[in-house]
Amino acid sequence: MAPELYEQRTPVSNRKPTNERNTNKRPRVNVSPPNQHQDELHQRMESEPPMMTHQTNMSKISFPPIIIKFNVEQNFSVKEITDDLILKWKNHHGINLAITARFGHLHSLLVFADDSSTFESLLDLSRWPQTLNEVEIQVKVPRQLPSEYSLVIQQFHRNWNEDEWLPELQQRYVSLYKITRLRVKDGSSLNAVRADFKSIEEVKTLIRSGKINVGSMIHPIKPYHLPIRINKCLKCLRYDHTTKSCSRPRLCPKCAEEHTLEHGCPNQERSVNCGGDHISGHSACAVVQEKRRALVDLSKRQRAELLVLADRQQHQFGYQEREFPVISKDMPIHLSSSVQSQQMNVSQRTYAQVIQKQQLDHGQQKNIEYTLSSFLNKMERRLDEFSSRLSSQLCEIEKKINESSNRQGEIESLINEIILPSIQDIGHILSQSSTNRTSQESFKKFNEKIKGLLSNRRSNLNHYYHQSTVNHIDIPNSNVAHQ
C-alpha cells in the first residue's frame, strides 16, 4: 500500500469547495504567462552583476523532514493533521506554511517543507504547538541541514578552537549555530572549517561578498558541497540502478541473501557486488572504490569543462546570420588583381560565416589554452595551500622548540639553584663530621667541583645579561643614526 501523501498550502477557511479529486501533484502558485515569465527572468539576469553563485540557484533544495511523534494512538488523516498545524501556525505566527506530509515509521508524521522560509520557520521548536487535533506531540528536527545552508571559511588556522570562536561569530551572524573543522581521510585537520547557518539568505549574502569577518580579520569563503556519494539500491544493494526502478527482491544488508529480518541475521557478512567478506557498500569493496574513482574523475572533468566554458563565453562573439546581409558583388573595387580575386571569393560568404570559420580554425588552440590556464590556476591554488600548510607546521615546530627550551631552562635552574647547593651543604657537613682524613679530602674536592659549577653558572648569567643590555642600548642608537 502506497504511503498517504498530502500537500497543504492554505488554511481550511481560505480554501474554496471543489469537486475535483485530490492528487499528489503540487499546485502551481502565482502562474504568469510564459512570455512574461521569460521576459522577467531575462531582465533579472541582465540586471544582476556577475558574482559567485551557489548550488541553490541551480536546482531545488531537498529539505529533510521534520518528524512529529504522537504520544498516544490517533486515527486522524494526514489532511486533518496538516490543516490543524497550518491553521495554528497562521493564527499564532502569521505565517502561511507550504508543506507536504505523509506517515512514516511507527505512524509518525513526516512533514516536508516546500520552500526555505517554511523550513526555517519549522526549525524553531519554540513555535510548535503542544497538541495537534487535541493529541500531544513530540517534534524532532533534522540534525543536519542541506548543504546549501553551509559554507567553507578558508584560512582558519589549525591552532584555533572552533568552540571559542563560535560565540563571537554569532554576535555578528545571528543564524550561525555550528562550526566544524574539515579533515582529510587520515584524520589530519585542514586549514578550513564548515559554518552551518539556519538562514539561507544570510548564506547567499556572504557567498555573494566572498568574505566573512572573523574577529578583526577578513577570511575568504566558498560554497560547501557534500562529499561525493555513490547511489546504491536499497533493495538489491547494487549500484547500476535506483531503488525506485528496482524489480529484484529485497536482500539482507549483512549477508546479501533473501530472508526475513524479524530475528536478525545469523549469517556471515558478504558483499553482493564483489563477493567479499564484508557488507555491501563497505568502503573496502573493490566495486565501491572503482565507482568512487569514476565519480572523482567525472567531477574533475566537469570542473575543467566549466572553467573552459566560462572563459570561452567571455571572448565569444554572439552573432545571428540573418542580421548580416551577403556582401554585394556590384560594389566598386579599386584594388589590385590578386586582392580583387580574393575579395570575389570572400564576397560569396556572409559576415557570420567568415566569423564562424575563423572561430572554428582557432577553436582547438583556444581549447588547449583554456585547459592549460585552468590547470595552472589549480596548481597555483595547490601551491598556496601547501605554503600555508608549511608555514603553519613551521610555527608549530617553533612553538615546540620554545617550549622544550623553556622546560630545559627550568630544569637547569632547579639543578643549579636547589639541588647543587643542597649537595654542597651535605658534603660540607659530612666532611666536618668525618674522622677519616681521606674522606675529608674527597668531600672537599667534591665541594670544590660543585662550587666551580655554580660560579660558571653565575658568570654565564652575568655575561648574558650584559650582552642583552648592550644590544638593547645599540638598537635605539642605530635608529637615531638612520634618521
CSV table of N, CA and C in Angstrom, one decimal, residues 114-205:
chain,number,residue,atom,x,y,z
A,114,ASP,N,8.3,22.9,1.5
A,114,ASP,CA,8.4,23.2,0.0
A,114,ASP,C,9.2,24.4,-0.3
A,115,ASP,N,9.6,25.2,0.7
A,115,ASP,CA,10.4,26.4,0.4
A,115,ASP,C,11.3,26.6,1.7
A,116,SER,N,12.3,27.5,1.5
A,116,SER,CA,13.2,27.7,2.6
A,116,SER,C,12.6,28.5,3.8
A,117,SER,N,11.7,29.4,3.5
A,117,SER,CA,11.0,30.2,4.6
A,117,SER,C,10.2,29.3,5.5
A,118,THR,N,9.5,28.3,4.9
A,118,THR,CA,8.7,27.4,5.7
A,118,THR,C,9.6,26.5,6.5
A,119,PHE,N,10.7,26.0,5.9
A,119,PHE,CA,11.7,25.1,6.5
A,119,PHE,C,12.3,25.8,7.7
A,120,GLU,N,12.7,27.0,7.5
A,120,GLU,CA,13.4,27.8,8.6
A,120,GLU,C,12.4,28.1,9.8
A,121,SER,N,11.1,28.3,9.4
A,121,SER,CA,10.1,28.5,10.4
A,121,SER,C,9.9,27.3,11.3
A,122,LEU,N,9.9,26.1,10.6
A,122,LEU,CA,9.6,24.9,11.3
A,122,LEU,C,10.8,24.4,12.2
A,123,LEU,N,12.0,24.9,11.9
A,123,LEU,CA,13.1,24.5,12.7
A,123,LEU,C,13.1,25.1,14.1
A,124,ASP,N,12.3,26.1,14.3
A,124,ASP,CA,12.2,26.7,15.7
A,124,ASP,C,11.2,25.9,16.5
A,125,LEU,N,11.7,25.2,17.5
A,125,LEU,CA,10.9,24.3,18.3
A,125,LEU,C,10.0,25.1,19.2
A,126,SER,N,10.3,26.3,19.5
A,126,SER,CA,9.5,27.2,20.4
A,126,SER,C,8.2,27.6,19.7
A,127,ARG,N,8.1,27.5,18.4
A,127,ARG,CA,6.9,27.9,17.7
A,127,ARG,C,5.9,26.8,17.6
A,128,TRP,N,6.3,25.6,17.9
A,128,TRP,CA,5.4,24.5,17.6
A,128,TRP,C,4.3,24.4,18.7
A,129,PRO,N,3.1,24.0,18.4
A,129,PRO,CA,2.1,23.8,19.4
A,129,PRO,C,2.3,22.6,20.2
A,130,GLN,N,1.7,22.5,21.3
A,130,GLN,CA,1.8,21.3,22.2
A,130,GLN,C,1.0,20.2,21.7
A,131,THR,N,-0.1,20.5,21.0
A,131,THR,CA,-1.0,19.4,20.5
A,131,THR,C,-1.4,19.7,19.1
A,132,LEU,N,-1.8,18.6,18.4
A,132,LEU,CA,-2.4,18.7,17.1
A,132,LEU,C,-3.7,17.8,17.1
A,133,ASN,N,-4.8,18.4,16.9
A,133,ASN,CA,-6.1,17.7,17.0
A,133,ASN,C,-6.3,17.1,18.4
A,134,GLU,N,-5.9,17.9,19.4
A,134,GLU,CA,-6.1,17.5,20.8
A,134,GLU,C,-5.2,16.3,21.2
A,135,VAL,N,-4.2,16.0,20.4
A,135,VAL,CA,-3.2,14.9,20.8
A,135,VAL,C,-1.9,15.5,21.0
A,136,GLU,N,-1.2,15.2,22.1
A,136,GLU,CA,0.1,15.7,22.4
A,136,GLU,C,1.1,15.1,21.5
A,137,ILE,N,2.1,16.0,21.1
A,137,ILE,CA,3.1,15.6,20.1
A,137,ILE,C,4.5,15.9,20.6
A,138,GLN,N,5.4,15.2,19.9
A,138,GLN,CA,6.9,15.5,20.1
A,138,GLN,C,7.5,15.7,18.8
A,139,VAL,N,8.2,16.8,18.7
A,139,VAL,CA,8.8,17.2,17.4
A,139,VAL,C,10.3,17.0,17.4
A,140,LYS,N,10.8,16.4,16.3
A,140,LYS,CA,12.2,16.2,16.1
A,140,LYS,C,12.7,16.8,14.8
A,141,VAL,N,13.6,17.8,14.9
A,141,VAL,CA,14.1,18.5,13.7
A,141,VAL,C,15.3,17.7,13.2
A,142,PRO,N,15.7,17.9,12.0
A,142,PRO,CA,16.8,17.2,11.4
A,142,PRO,C,18.1,17.7,12.1
A,143,ARG,N,19.1,16.8,12.3
A,143,ARG,CA,20.3,17.1,12.8
A,143,ARG,C,21.2,17.8,11.8
A,144,GLN,N,21.1,17.5,10.6
A,144,GLN,CA,22.0,18.1,9.5
A,144,GLN,C,21.1,18.8,8.5
A,145,LEU,N,21.3,20.0,8.3
A,145,LEU,CA,20.6,20.8,7.3
A,145,LEU,C,21.2,20.6,5.9
A,146,PRO,N,20.4,21.0,4.9
A,146,PRO,CA,21.0,20.8,3.5
A,146,PRO,C,22.3,21.6,3.3
A,147,SER,N,23.1,21.1,2.4
A,147,SER,CA,24.4,21.7,2.1
A,147,SER,C,24.3,23.2,1.7
A,148,GLU,N,23.2,23.6,1.2
A,148,GLU,CA,23.0,25.0,0.8
A,148,GLU,C,23.0,25.9,2.0
A,149,TYR,N,22.8,25.4,3.2
A,149,TYR,CA,22.8,26.2,4.4
A,149,TYR,C,24.2,26.3,5.1
A,150,SER,N,25.2,25.8,4.4
A,150,SER,CA,26.6,25.8,4.9
A,150,SER,C,27.5,26.5,3.9
A,151,LEU,N,28.7,26.9,4.4
A,151,LEU,CA,29.8,27.5,3.6
A,151,LEU,C,31.1,27.1,4.3
A,152,VAL,N,32.2,27.3,3.5
A,152,VAL,CA,33.5,26.9,4.0
A,152,VAL,C,34.3,28.2,4.3
A,153,ILE,N,34.8,28.4,5.5
A,153,ILE,CA,35.7,29.5,5.8
A,153,ILE,C,37.1,29.1,5.7
A,154,GLN,N,37.8,29.7,4.8
A,154,GLN,CA,39.2,29.4,4.5
A,154,GLN,C,40.2,30.1,5.4
A,155,GLN,N,41.4,29.7,5.4
A,155,GLN,CA,42.5,30.3,6.2
A,155,GLN,C,42.1,30.4,7.7
A,156,PHE,N,41.4,29.4,8.2
A,156,PHE,CA,41.0,29.3,9.6
A,156,PHE,C,42.1,28.4,10.2
A,157,HIS,N,43.0,29.1,11.0
A,157,HIS,CA,44.2,28.4,11.5
A,157,HIS,C,43.9,27.1,12.3
A,158,ARG,N,44.8,26.1,12.1
A,158,ARG,CA,44.6,24.8,12.8
A,158,ARG,C,44.6,24.9,14.3
A,159,ASN,N,45.4,25.9,14.8
A,159,ASN,CA,45.5,26.0,16.3
A,159,ASN,C,44.3,26.7,16.9
A,160,TRP,N,43.4,27.3,16.1
A,160,TRP,CA,42.2,28.0,16.6
A,160,TRP,C,41.2,27.0,17.1
A,161,ASN,N,40.6,27.3,18.2
A,161,ASN,CA,39.5,26.4,18.7
A,161,ASN,C,38.1,26.9,18.2
A,162,GLU,N,37.4,26.0,17.5
A,162,GLU,CA,36.1,26.4,16.9
A,162,GLU,C,35.1,26.8,18.0
A,163,ASP,N,35.1,26.1,19.1
A,163,ASP,CA,34.1,26.5,20.2
A,163,ASP,C,34.4,27.8,20.8
A,164,GLU,N,35.6,28.3,20.7
A,164,GLU,CA,35.9,29.6,21.3
A,164,GLU,C,35.5,30.7,20.3
A,165,TRP,N,35.6,30.4,19.0
A,165,TRP,CA,35.2,31.5,18.0
A,165,TRP,C,33.7,31.5,17.8
A,166,LEU,N,33.0,30.4,18.1
A,166,LEU,CA,31.5,30.4,17.7
A,166,LEU,C,30.7,31.5,18.4
A,167,PRO,N,30.9,31.8,19.7
A,167,PRO,CA,30.1,32.8,20.4
A,167,PRO,C,30.4,34.2,19.8
A,168,GLU,N,31.6,34.5,19.4
A,168,GLU,CA,32.0,35.8,18.9
A,168,GLU,C,31.4,35.9,17.5
A,169,LEU,N,31.4,34.9,16.7
A,169,LEU,CA,30.8,35.0,15.3
A,169,LEU,C,29.3,35.1,15.4
A,170,GLN,N,28.7,34.5,16.4
A,170,GLN,CA,27.2,34.5,16.5
A,170,GLN,C,26.7,35.9,16.8
A,171,GLN,N,27.6,36.7,17.4
A,171,GLN,CA,27.2,38.1,17.7
A,171,GLN,C,27.0,38.9,16.4
A,172,ARG,N,27.8,38.6,15.4
A,172,ARG,CA,27.7,39.3,14.1
A,172,ARG,C,26.7,38.5,13.1
A,173,TYR,N,26.7,37.2,13.1
A,173,TYR,CA,25.9,36.4,12.2
A,173,TYR,C,24.9,35.6,13.1
A,174,VAL,N,23.7,36.1,13.2
A,174,VAL,CA,22.7,35.6,14.1
A,174,VAL,C,22.4,34.1,13.9
A,175,SER,N,22.2,33.7,12.6
A,175,SER,CA,21.7,32.4,12.3
A,175,SER,C,22.8,31.3,12.3
A,176,LEU,N,24.1,31.7,12.6
A,176,LEU,CA,25.1,30.7,12.7
A,176,LEU,C,24.9,29.9,14.0
A,177,TYR,N,25.0,28.6,13.8
A,177,TYR,CA,24.8,27.7,15.0
A,177,TYR,C,25.9,26.7,15.2
A,178,LYS,N,26.8,26.5,14.2
A,178,LYS,CA,27.8,25.4,14.4
A,178,LYS,C,29.0,25.7,13.5
A,179,ILE,N,30.2,25.3,14.0
A,179,ILE,CA,31.4,25.4,13.2
A,179,ILE,C,32.1,24.0,13.4
A,180,THR,N,32.5,23.4,12.2
A,180,THR,CA,33.1,22.1,12.2
A,180,THR,C,34.4,22.2,11.5
A,181,ARG,N,35.4,21.6,12.1
A,181,ARG,CA,36.7,21.6,11.4
A,181,ARG,C,36.7,20.5,10.3
A,182,LEU,N,37.2,20.9,9.1
A,182,LEU,CA,37.3,20.0,8.0
A,182,LEU,C,38.6,19.1,8.1
A,183,ARG,N,38.4,17.8,7.8
A,183,ARG,CA,39.6,16.9,7.9
A,183,ARG,C,39.7,16.1,6.7
A,184,VAL,N,40.9,15.5,6.5
A,184,VAL,CA,41.1,14.6,5.4
A,184,VAL,C,40.9,13.1,5.8
A,185,LYS,N,41.2,12.2,4.9
A,185,LYS,CA,41.0,10.8,5.2
A,185,LYS,C,41.8,10.3,6.4
A,186,ASP,N,43.0,10.7,6.5
A,186,ASP,CA,43.9,10.2,7.6
A,186,ASP,C,43.6,10.9,8.9
A,187,GLY,N,42.7,11.8,9.0
A,187,GLY,CA,42.3,12.4,10.2
A,187,GLY,C,42.9,13.7,10.5
A,188,SER,N,43.9,14.1,9.7
A,188,SER,CA,44.6,15.4,10.0
A,188,SER,C,43.7,16.6,9.6
A,189,SER,N,43.7,17.6,10.3
A,189,SER,CA,42.8,18.8,10.2
A,189,SER,C,43.3,19.7,9.0
A,190,LEU,N,42.4,20.3,8.4
A,190,LEU,CA,42.6,21.2,7.3
A,190,LEU,C,42.6,22.7,7.8
A,191,ASN,N,43.1,23.6,7.0
A,191,ASN,CA,43.1,25.0,7.3
A,191,ASN,C,41.8,25.6,6.9
A,192,ALA,N,40.7,25.0,7.2
A,192,ALA,CA,39.3,25.5,6.8
A,192,ALA,C,38.3,24.8,7.8
A,193,VAL,N,37.2,25.5,7.9
A,193,VAL,CA,36.0,25.0,8.7
A,193,VAL,C,34.7,25.1,7.9
A,194,ARG,N,33.8,24.3,8.3
A,194,ARG,CA,32.4,24.4,7.7
A,194,ARG,C,31.5,25.2,8.7
A,195,ALA,N,30.9,26.2,8.3
A,195,ALA,CA,30.0,27.0,9.1
A,195,ALA,C,28.6,26.7,8.7
A,196,ASP,N,27.7,26.3,9.6
A,196,ASP,CA,26.3,25.9,9.4
A,196,ASP,C,25.4,27.1,9.9
A,197,PHE,N,24.5,27.5,9.0
A,197,PHE,CA,23.6,28.5,9.3
A,197,PHE,C,22.1,28.0,9.3
A,198,LYS,N,21.2,28.8,9.9
A,198,LYS,CA,19.8,28.4,9.9
A,198,LYS,C,19.0,29.3,8.9
A,199,SER,N,19.7,30.3,8.3
A,199,SER,CA,19.1,31.2,7.3
A,199,SER,C,19.8,31.1,6.0
A,200,ILE,N,19.1,30.7,4.9
A,200,ILE,CA,19.8,30.5,3.6
A,200,ILE,C,20.1,31.9,3.0
A,201,GLU,N,19.3,32.9,3.4
A,201,GLU,CA,19.5,34.3,2.8
A,201,GLU,C,20.9,34.8,3.4
A,202,GLU,N,21.2,34.5,4.6
A,202,GLU,CA,22.5,35.0,5.2
A,202,GLU,C,23.6,34.3,4.5
A,203,VAL,N,23.5,33.0,4.1
A,203,VAL,CA,24.5,32.3,3.4
A,203,VAL,C,24.7,32.9,2.0
A,204,LYS,N,23.6,33.2,1.3
A,204,LYS,CA,23.7,33.8,0.0
A,204,LYS,C,24.4,35.1,0.0
A,205,THR,N,24.0,35.9,1.0
A,205,THR,CA,24.7,37.2,1.1
A,205,THR,C,26.2,37.1,1.4
